PDB file of C-alpha atoms in Angstrom:
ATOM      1  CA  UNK A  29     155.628 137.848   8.438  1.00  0.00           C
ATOM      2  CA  UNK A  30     152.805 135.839   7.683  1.00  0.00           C
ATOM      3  CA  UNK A  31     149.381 137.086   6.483  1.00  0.00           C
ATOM      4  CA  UNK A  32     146.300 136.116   9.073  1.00  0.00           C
ATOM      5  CA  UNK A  33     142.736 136.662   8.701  1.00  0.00           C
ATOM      6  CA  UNK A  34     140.621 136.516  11.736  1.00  0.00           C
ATOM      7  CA  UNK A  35     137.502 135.725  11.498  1.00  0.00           C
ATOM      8  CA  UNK A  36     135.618 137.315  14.279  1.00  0.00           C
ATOM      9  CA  UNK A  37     138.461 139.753  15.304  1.00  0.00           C
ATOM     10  CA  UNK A  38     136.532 142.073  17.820  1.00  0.00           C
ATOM     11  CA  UNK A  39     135.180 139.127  19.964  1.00  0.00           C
ATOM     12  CA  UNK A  40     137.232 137.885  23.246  1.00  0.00           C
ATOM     13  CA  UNK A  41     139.467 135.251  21.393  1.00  0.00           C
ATOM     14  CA  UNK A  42     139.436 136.700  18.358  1.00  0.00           C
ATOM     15  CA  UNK A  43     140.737 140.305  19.469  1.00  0.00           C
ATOM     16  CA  UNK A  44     143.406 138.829  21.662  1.00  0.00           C
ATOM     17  CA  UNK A  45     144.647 136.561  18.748  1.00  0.00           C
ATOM     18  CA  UNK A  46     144.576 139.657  16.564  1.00  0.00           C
ATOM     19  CA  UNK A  47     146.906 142.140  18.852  1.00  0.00           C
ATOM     20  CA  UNK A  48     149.381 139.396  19.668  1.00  0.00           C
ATOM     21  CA  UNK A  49     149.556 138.307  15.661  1.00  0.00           C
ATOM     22  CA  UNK A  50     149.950 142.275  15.079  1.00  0.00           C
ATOM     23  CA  UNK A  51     152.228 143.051  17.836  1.00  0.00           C
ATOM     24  CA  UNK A  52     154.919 140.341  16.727  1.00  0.00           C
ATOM     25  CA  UNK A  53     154.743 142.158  13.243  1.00  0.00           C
ATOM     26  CA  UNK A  54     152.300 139.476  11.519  1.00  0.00           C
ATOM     27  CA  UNK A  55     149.797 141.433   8.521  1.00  0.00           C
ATOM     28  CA  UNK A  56     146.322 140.857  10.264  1.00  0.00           C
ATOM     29  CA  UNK A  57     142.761 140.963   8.819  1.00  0.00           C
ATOM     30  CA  UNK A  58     140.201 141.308  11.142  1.00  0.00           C
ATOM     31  CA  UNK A  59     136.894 140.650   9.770  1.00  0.00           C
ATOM     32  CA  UNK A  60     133.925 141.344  12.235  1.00  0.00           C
ATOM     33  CA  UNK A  61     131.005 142.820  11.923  1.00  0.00           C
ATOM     34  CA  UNK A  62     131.420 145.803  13.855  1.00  0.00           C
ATOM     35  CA  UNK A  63     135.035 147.850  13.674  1.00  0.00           C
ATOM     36  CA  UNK A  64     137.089 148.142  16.727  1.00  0.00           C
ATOM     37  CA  UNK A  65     137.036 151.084  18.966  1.00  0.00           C
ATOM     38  CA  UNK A  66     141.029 152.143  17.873  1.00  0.00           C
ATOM     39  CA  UNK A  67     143.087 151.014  14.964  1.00  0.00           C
ATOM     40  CA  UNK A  68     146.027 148.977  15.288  1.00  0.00           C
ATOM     41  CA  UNK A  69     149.121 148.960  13.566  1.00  0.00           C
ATOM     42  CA  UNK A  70     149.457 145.658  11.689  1.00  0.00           C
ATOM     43  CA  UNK A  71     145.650 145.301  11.349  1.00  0.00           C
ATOM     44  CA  UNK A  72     143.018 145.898   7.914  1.00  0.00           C
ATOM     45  CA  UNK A  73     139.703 145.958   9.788  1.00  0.00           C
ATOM     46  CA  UNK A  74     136.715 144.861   7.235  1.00  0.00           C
ATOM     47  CA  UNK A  75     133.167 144.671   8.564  1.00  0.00           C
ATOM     48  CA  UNK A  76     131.472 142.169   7.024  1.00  0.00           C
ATOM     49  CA  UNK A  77     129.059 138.728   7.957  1.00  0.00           C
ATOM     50  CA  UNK A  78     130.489 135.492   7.360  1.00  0.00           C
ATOM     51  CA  UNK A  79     127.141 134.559   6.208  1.00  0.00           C
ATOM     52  CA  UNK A  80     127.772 137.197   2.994  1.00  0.00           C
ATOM     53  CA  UNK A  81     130.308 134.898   0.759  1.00  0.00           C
ATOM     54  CA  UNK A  82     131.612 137.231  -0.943  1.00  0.00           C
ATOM     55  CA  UNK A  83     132.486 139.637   1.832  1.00  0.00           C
ATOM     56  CA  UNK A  84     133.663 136.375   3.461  1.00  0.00           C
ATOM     57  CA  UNK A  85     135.770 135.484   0.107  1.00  0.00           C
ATOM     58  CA  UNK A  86     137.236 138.879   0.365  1.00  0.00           C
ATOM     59  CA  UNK A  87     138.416 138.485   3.615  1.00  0.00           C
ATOM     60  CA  UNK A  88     140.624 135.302   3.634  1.00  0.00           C
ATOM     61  CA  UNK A  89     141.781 136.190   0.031  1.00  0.00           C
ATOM     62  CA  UNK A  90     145.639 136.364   0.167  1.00  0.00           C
ATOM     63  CA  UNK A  91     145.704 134.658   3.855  1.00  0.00           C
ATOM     64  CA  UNK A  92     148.243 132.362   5.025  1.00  0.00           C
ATOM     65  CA  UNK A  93     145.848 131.335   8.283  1.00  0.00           C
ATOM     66  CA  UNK A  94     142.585 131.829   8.774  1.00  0.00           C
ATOM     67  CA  UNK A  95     141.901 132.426  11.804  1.00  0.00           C
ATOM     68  CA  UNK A  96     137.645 131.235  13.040  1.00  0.00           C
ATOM     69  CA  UNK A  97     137.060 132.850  15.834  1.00  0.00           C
ATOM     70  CA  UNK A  98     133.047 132.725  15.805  1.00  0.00           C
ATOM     71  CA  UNK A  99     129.929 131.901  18.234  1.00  0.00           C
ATOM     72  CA  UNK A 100     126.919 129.829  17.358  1.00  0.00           C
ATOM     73  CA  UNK A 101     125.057 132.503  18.620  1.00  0.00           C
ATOM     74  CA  UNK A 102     122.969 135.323  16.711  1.00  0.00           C
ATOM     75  CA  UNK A 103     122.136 134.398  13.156  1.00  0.00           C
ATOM     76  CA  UNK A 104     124.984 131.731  13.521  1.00  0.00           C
ATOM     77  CA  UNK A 105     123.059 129.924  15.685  1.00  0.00           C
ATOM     78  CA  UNK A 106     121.316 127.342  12.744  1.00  0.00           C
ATOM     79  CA  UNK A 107     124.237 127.842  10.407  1.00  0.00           C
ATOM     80  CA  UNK A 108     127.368 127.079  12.675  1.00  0.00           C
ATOM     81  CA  UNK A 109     128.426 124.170  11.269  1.00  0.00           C
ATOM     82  CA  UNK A 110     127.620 125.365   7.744  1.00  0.00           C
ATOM     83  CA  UNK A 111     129.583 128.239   7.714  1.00  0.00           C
ATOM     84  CA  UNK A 112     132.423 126.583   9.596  1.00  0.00           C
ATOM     85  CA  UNK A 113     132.334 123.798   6.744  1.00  0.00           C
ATOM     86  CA  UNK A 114     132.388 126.631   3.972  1.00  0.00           C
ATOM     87  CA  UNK A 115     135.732 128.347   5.586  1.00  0.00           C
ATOM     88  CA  UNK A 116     137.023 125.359   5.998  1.00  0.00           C
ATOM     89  CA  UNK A 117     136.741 124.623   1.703  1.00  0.00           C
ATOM     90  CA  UNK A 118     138.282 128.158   1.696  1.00  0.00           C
ATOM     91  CA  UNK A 119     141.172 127.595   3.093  1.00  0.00           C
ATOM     92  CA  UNK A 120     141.714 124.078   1.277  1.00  0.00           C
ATOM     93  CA  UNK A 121     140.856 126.004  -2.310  1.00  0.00           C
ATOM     94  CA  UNK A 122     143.201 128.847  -1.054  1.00  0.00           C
ATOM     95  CA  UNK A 123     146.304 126.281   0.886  1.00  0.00           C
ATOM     96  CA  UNK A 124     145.465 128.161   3.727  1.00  0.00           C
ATOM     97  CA  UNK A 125     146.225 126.619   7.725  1.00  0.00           C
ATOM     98  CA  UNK A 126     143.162 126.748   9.562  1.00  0.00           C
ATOM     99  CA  UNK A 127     142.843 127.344  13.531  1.00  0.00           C
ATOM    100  CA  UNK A 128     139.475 127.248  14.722  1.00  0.00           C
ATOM    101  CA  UNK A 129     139.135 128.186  18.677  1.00  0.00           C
ATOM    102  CA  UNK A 130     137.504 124.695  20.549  1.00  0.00           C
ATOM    103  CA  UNK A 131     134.870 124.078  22.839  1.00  0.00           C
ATOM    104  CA  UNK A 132     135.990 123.250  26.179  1.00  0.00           C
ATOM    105  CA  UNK A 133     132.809 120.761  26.594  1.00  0.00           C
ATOM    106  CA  UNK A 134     134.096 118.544  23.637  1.00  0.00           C
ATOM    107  CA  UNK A 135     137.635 117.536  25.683  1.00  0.00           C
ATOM    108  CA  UNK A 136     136.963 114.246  27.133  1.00  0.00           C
ATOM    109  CA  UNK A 137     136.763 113.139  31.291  1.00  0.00           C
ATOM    110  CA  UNK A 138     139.343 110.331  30.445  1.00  0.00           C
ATOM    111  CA  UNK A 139     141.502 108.360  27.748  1.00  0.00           C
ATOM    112  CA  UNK A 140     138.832 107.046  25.976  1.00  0.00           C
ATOM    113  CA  UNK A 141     136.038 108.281  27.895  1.00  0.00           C
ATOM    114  CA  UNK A 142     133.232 110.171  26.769  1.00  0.00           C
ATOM    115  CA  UNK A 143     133.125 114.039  26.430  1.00  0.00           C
ATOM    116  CA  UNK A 144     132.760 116.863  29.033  1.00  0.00           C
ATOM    117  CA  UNK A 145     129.097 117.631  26.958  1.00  0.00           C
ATOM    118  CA  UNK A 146     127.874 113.854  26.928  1.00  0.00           C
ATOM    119  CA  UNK A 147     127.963 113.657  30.823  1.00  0.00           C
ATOM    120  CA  UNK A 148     124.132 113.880  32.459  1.00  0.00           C
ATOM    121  CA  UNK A 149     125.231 116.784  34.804  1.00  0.00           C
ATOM    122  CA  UNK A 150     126.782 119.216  32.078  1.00  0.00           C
ATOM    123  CA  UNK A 151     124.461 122.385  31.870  1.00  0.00           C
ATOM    124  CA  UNK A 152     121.598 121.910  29.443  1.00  0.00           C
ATOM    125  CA  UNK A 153     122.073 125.270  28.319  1.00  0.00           C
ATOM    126  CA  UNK A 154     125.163 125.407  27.386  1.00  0.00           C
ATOM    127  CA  UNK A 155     124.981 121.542  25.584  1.00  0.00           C
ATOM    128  CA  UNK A 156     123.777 122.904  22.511  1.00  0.00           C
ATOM    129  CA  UNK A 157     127.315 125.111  22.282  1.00  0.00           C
ATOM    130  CA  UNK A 158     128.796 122.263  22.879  1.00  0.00           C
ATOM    131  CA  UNK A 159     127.081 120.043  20.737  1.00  0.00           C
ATOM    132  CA  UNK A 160     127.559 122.667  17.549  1.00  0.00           C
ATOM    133  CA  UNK A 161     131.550 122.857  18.329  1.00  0.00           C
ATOM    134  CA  UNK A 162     131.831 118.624  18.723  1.00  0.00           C
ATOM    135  CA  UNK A 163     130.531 118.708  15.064  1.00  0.00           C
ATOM    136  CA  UNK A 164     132.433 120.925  13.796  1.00  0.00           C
ATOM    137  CA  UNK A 165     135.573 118.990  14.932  1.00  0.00           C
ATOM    138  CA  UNK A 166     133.940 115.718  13.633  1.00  0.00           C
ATOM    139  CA  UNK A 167     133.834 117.898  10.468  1.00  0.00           C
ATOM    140  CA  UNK A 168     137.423 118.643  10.595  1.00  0.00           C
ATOM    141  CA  UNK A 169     138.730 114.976  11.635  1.00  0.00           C
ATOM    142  CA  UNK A 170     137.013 113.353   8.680  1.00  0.00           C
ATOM    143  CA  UNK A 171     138.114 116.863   6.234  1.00  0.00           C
ATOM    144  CA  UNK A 172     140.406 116.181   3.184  1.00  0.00           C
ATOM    145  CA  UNK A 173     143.862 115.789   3.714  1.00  0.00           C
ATOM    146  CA  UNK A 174     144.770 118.483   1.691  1.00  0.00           C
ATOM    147  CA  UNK A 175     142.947 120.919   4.669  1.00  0.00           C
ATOM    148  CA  UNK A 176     145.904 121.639   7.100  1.00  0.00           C
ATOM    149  CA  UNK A 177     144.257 122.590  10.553  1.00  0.00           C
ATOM    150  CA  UNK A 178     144.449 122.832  13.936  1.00  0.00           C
ATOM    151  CA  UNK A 179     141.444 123.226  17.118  1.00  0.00           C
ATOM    152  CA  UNK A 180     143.268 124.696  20.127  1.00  0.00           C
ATOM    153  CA  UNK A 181     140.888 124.081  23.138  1.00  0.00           C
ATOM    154  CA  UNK A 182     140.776 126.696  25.996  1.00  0.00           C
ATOM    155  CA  UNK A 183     139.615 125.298  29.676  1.00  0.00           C
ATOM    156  CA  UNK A 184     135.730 125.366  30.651  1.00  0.00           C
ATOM    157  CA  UNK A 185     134.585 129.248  31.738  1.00  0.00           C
ATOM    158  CA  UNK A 186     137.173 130.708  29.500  1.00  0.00           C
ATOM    159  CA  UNK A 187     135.613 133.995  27.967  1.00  0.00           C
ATOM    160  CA  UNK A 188     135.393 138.189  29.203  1.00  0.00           C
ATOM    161  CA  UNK A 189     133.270 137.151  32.013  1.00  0.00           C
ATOM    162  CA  UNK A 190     136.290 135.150  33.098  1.00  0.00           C
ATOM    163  CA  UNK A 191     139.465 137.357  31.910  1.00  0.00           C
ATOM    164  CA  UNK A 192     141.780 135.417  34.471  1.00  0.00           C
ATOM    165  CA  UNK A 193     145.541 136.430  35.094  1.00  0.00           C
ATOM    166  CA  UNK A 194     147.927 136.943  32.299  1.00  0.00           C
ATOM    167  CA  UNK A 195     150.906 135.206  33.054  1.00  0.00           C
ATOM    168  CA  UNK A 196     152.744 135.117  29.423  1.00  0.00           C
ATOM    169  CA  UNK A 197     153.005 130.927  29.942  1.00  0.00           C
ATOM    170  CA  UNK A 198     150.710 128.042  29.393  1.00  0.00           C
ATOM    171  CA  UNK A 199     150.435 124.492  28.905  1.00  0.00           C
ATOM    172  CA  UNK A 200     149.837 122.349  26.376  1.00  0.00           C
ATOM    173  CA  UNK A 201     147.694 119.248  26.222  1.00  0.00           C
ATOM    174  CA  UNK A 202     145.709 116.989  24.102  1.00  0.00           C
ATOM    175  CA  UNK A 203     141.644 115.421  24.664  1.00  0.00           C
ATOM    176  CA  UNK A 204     142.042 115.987  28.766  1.00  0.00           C
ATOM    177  CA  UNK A 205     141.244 118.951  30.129  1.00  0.00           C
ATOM    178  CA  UNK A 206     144.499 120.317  32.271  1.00  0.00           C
ATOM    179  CA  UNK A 207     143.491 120.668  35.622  1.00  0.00           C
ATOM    180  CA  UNK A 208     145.509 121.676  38.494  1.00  0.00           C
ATOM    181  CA  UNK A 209     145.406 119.848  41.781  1.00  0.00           C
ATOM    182  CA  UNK A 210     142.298 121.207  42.705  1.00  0.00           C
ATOM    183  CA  UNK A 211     140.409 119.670  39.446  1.00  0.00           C
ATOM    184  CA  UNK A 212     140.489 123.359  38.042  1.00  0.00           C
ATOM    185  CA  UNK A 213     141.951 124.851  34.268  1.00  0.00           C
ATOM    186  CA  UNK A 214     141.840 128.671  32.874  1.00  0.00           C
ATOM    187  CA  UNK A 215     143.249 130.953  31.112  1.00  0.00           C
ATOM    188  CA  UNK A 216     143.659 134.445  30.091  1.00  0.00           C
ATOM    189  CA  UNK A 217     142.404 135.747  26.853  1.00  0.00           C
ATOM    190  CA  UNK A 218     145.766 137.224  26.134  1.00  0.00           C
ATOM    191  CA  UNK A 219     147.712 133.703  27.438  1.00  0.00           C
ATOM    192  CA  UNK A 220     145.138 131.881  25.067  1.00  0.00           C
ATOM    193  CA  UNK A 221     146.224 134.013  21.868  1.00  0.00           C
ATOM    194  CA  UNK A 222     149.914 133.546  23.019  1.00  0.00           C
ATOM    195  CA  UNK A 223     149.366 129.763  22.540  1.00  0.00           C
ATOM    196  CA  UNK A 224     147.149 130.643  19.374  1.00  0.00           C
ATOM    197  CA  UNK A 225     150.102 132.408  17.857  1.00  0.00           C
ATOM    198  CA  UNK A 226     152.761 130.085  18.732  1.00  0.00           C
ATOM    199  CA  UNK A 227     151.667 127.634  16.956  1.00  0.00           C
ATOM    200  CA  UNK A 228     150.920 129.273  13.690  1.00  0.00           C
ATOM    201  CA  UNK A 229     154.572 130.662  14.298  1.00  0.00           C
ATOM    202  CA  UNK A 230     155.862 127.083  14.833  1.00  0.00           C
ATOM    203  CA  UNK A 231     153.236 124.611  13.646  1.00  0.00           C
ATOM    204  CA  UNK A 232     153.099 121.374  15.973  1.00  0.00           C
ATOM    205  CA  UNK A 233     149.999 120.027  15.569  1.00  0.00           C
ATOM    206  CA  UNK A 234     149.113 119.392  12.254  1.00  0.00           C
ATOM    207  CA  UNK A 235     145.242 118.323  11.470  1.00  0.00           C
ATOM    208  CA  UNK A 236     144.990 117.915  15.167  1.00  0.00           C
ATOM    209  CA  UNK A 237     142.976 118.987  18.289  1.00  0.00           C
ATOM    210  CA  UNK A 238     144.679 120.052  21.332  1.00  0.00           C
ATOM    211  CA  UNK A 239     144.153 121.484  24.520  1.00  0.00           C
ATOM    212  CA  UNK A 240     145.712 125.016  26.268  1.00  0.00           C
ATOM    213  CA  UNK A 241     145.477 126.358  30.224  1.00  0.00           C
ATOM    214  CA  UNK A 242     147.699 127.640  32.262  1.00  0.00           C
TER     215      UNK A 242
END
């Protein structure tokens, strides 16, 4: 059993990771700032803002992961990258493993080639999402090597407007997105926290960035 804090555990990614960590017997914090509609066995709900750092302190005391499951929306929107860099010193103070959920615009169009965000036709309004998520993984790459974490990247479009199918498998992959024949990737919210879990469970990819779809 292994003790996970999820930060932003009532949002799509966050609450999926949080009942599949709880439902294989892991002790789950979910720190949000709203409580969930039904409790959970396996699961301490605190409310809290990651922007109070003490509430935030609180949270991830005792935790094994931490778990960043957070928009750069709402008052995150100018502090992103700030807070992100603040859990991050967390978990290095506290030898915690760090899995951040990526931003599908940050995988790259080819070895080598430049990201999904840099290209002229990417949606201007979603760039700045993009943008915020490509610096916190800059952030990550150049961290301390005493920070063990990992970015698991879902497809492009993956979120509850998009719930998908749940099939209970996925793929694994690394800067590329993982298209299928027909140039399209997705995945379910409950496939994505499969994949989450897994690797906590059985850690592969250590200080690394990888990619998830079905």
């Amino acid at each position: 059993m292994t003790r996970i804090a999820v930060l932003g555990g009532t949002g799509y990614a966050g609450g999926h990771i949080v009942r599949e960590a709880a439902s294989r017997g892991h002790e789950v914090v979910s720190f949000s700032r709203t409580a969930p509609a039904a409790e959970q066995a396996n699961v301490t709900v605190v409310t809290g803002s990651v922007l109070d750092e003490k509430a935030l302190a609180e949270a991830v005391a005792g935790a094994e992961v931490i778990v960043v499951a957070l928009a750069p929306s709402g008052d995150l929107t100018e502090s992103f990258v700030e807070v992100n860099a603040k859990i991050a010193e967390l978990a290095r103070q506290n030898g915690a493993r760090l899995g951040v959920i990526g931003g599908a615009g940050t995988l790259r169009v080819a070895e080598n080639g430049p990201k999904i965000f840099e290209l002229p036709e990417y949606p201007a309004q979603y760039r700045p999402y993009s943008e915020v998520a490509e610096a916190v993984l800059q952030a990550l790459l150049s961290s301390e090597a005493g920070l063990d974490w990992f970015v698991l990247t879902p497809p492009m479009g993956f979120g509850s407007y998009a719930p998908g199918e749940t099939t209970g498998t996925y793929q694994l992959g690394g800067e590329l997105p993982l298209n299928d024949a027909e140039g399209k990737s997705a995945i379910s919210g409950a496939d994505y926290a499969l994949a989450f879990v897994d690797e906590i469970e059985r850690p592969a990819h250590r200080r690394a960035r990888f990619a998830v779809a079905h």
